[in-house]
Amino acid sequence: MNIEDWKSQIKRGTLDFCILLLIKQRPYYGYEIIGMLEQYPIVAAKENTIYPLLRRLLKEEYISSSWQEGTEGLPPRKYYTLTEKGDEYLNAMSLEWDNLLKAISEIKGELDYG
């Protein structure tokens, strides 16, 4: 496995988490989510990844969606918001993420000084 394969696995395992973290802050529409994630190359993803993921999160009832009229002649946009179930899921993910970071930090410390 090369570093690009490893980075791809990281992205696959964390995109749900990143999207839910964004949506918890405020409602986002799909293309806006893509733009936000592009700021962070390790989790940047294209439409063909993000939209199916959003559909799955909708189906699993972690997020809900609503159409809002566009301004200045722009078409309506579908905005995504976090549901109560999604908030519970995100809290559980955050706990596991913190556990992972702690474990990695401890392992790195042991390897660096052991």
XYZ file of C-alpha atoms in Angstrom:
114
model
C 0.000 0.000 0.000
C 1.267 3.488 -0.805
C 0.540 6.750 0.985
C -2.236 7.729 -1.467
C -4.075 4.457 -0.761
C -3.743 5.062 2.962
C -5.017 8.654 2.618
C -7.972 7.352 0.596
C -8.861 4.960 3.410
C -8.659 7.781 5.954
C -10.966 9.906 3.804
C -13.459 7.068 3.348
C -13.558 6.510 7.091
C -13.971 10.134 8.096
C -16.146 11.854 5.457
C -19.396 11.072 7.298
C -17.912 12.549 10.451
C -16.690 15.706 8.689
C -20.015 16.280 6.922
C -22.012 15.817 10.110
C -19.656 18.191 11.948
C -20.282 20.840 9.280
C -24.053 20.351 9.235
C -24.186 20.587 13.033
C -22.895 24.178 12.785
C -25.656 25.292 10.401
C -27.638 24.057 7.383
C -25.509 23.523 4.270
C -26.361 22.664 0.675
C -24.409 19.983 -1.157
C -22.129 22.103 -3.304
C -21.360 24.258 -0.271
C -20.255 21.134 1.640
C -17.964 20.218 -1.253
C -16.473 23.727 -1.157
C -15.891 23.584 2.589
C -14.187 20.193 2.381
C -11.946 21.409 -0.473
C -10.210 23.624 2.088
C -8.839 20.422 3.630
C -7.231 18.224 0.934
C -7.182 15.128 3.174
C -11.021 15.088 3.157
C -11.794 16.924 -0.103
C -14.299 15.011 -2.233
C -16.189 15.470 -5.481
C -19.917 15.436 -6.202
C -19.911 11.736 -7.111
C -18.783 10.976 -3.545
C -20.643 13.608 -1.523
C -24.148 13.334 -2.971
C -24.462 9.546 -2.526
C -23.139 9.975 1.015
C -25.760 12.661 1.711
C -28.492 10.373 0.319
C -27.322 7.582 2.633
C -27.257 9.896 5.664
C -30.800 11.005 4.752
C -31.956 7.399 4.429
C -30.418 6.569 7.808
C -32.211 9.634 9.247
C -29.029 11.280 10.530
C -29.834 14.376 8.475
C -32.951 15.921 6.986
C -33.298 18.133 3.944
C -35.452 21.011 2.801
C -35.582 23.091 -0.339
C -35.007 26.831 -0.045
C -35.618 29.348 -2.775
C -32.498 30.864 -4.284
C -31.788 34.562 -4.224
C -31.160 36.820 -7.217
C -32.523 34.348 -9.737
C -30.563 31.364 -8.474
C -32.370 28.018 -8.472
C -33.690 26.507 -5.220
C -31.154 24.595 -3.145
C -31.547 21.548 -0.960
C -30.220 22.324 2.514
C -29.243 19.601 4.953
C -29.678 19.787 8.713
C -28.739 17.442 11.531
C -31.549 15.425 13.103
C -31.724 14.426 16.755
C -30.666 10.913 15.736
C -27.804 12.439 13.754
C -26.709 14.497 16.733
C -26.594 11.362 18.902
C -24.605 9.564 16.180
C -22.219 12.517 15.871
C -21.680 12.579 19.650
C -20.808 8.867 19.574
C -18.473 9.432 16.620
C -16.796 12.327 18.448
C -16.154 10.143 21.472
C -14.613 7.424 19.315
C -12.570 10.005 17.411
C -11.198 11.369 20.698
C -10.378 7.801 21.786
C -8.545 7.209 18.503
C -6.525 10.414 18.776
C -5.598 9.591 22.380
C -4.503 6.085 21.411
C -2.421 7.363 18.500
C -0.816 10.028 20.671
C 0.084 7.458 23.300
C 1.428 5.023 20.709
C 3.474 7.750 19.049
C 4.863 8.704 22.436
C 5.802 5.125 23.219
C 7.437 4.690 19.838
C 9.292 8.011 20.069
C 10.602 7.452 23.590
C 10.439 3.694 24.068
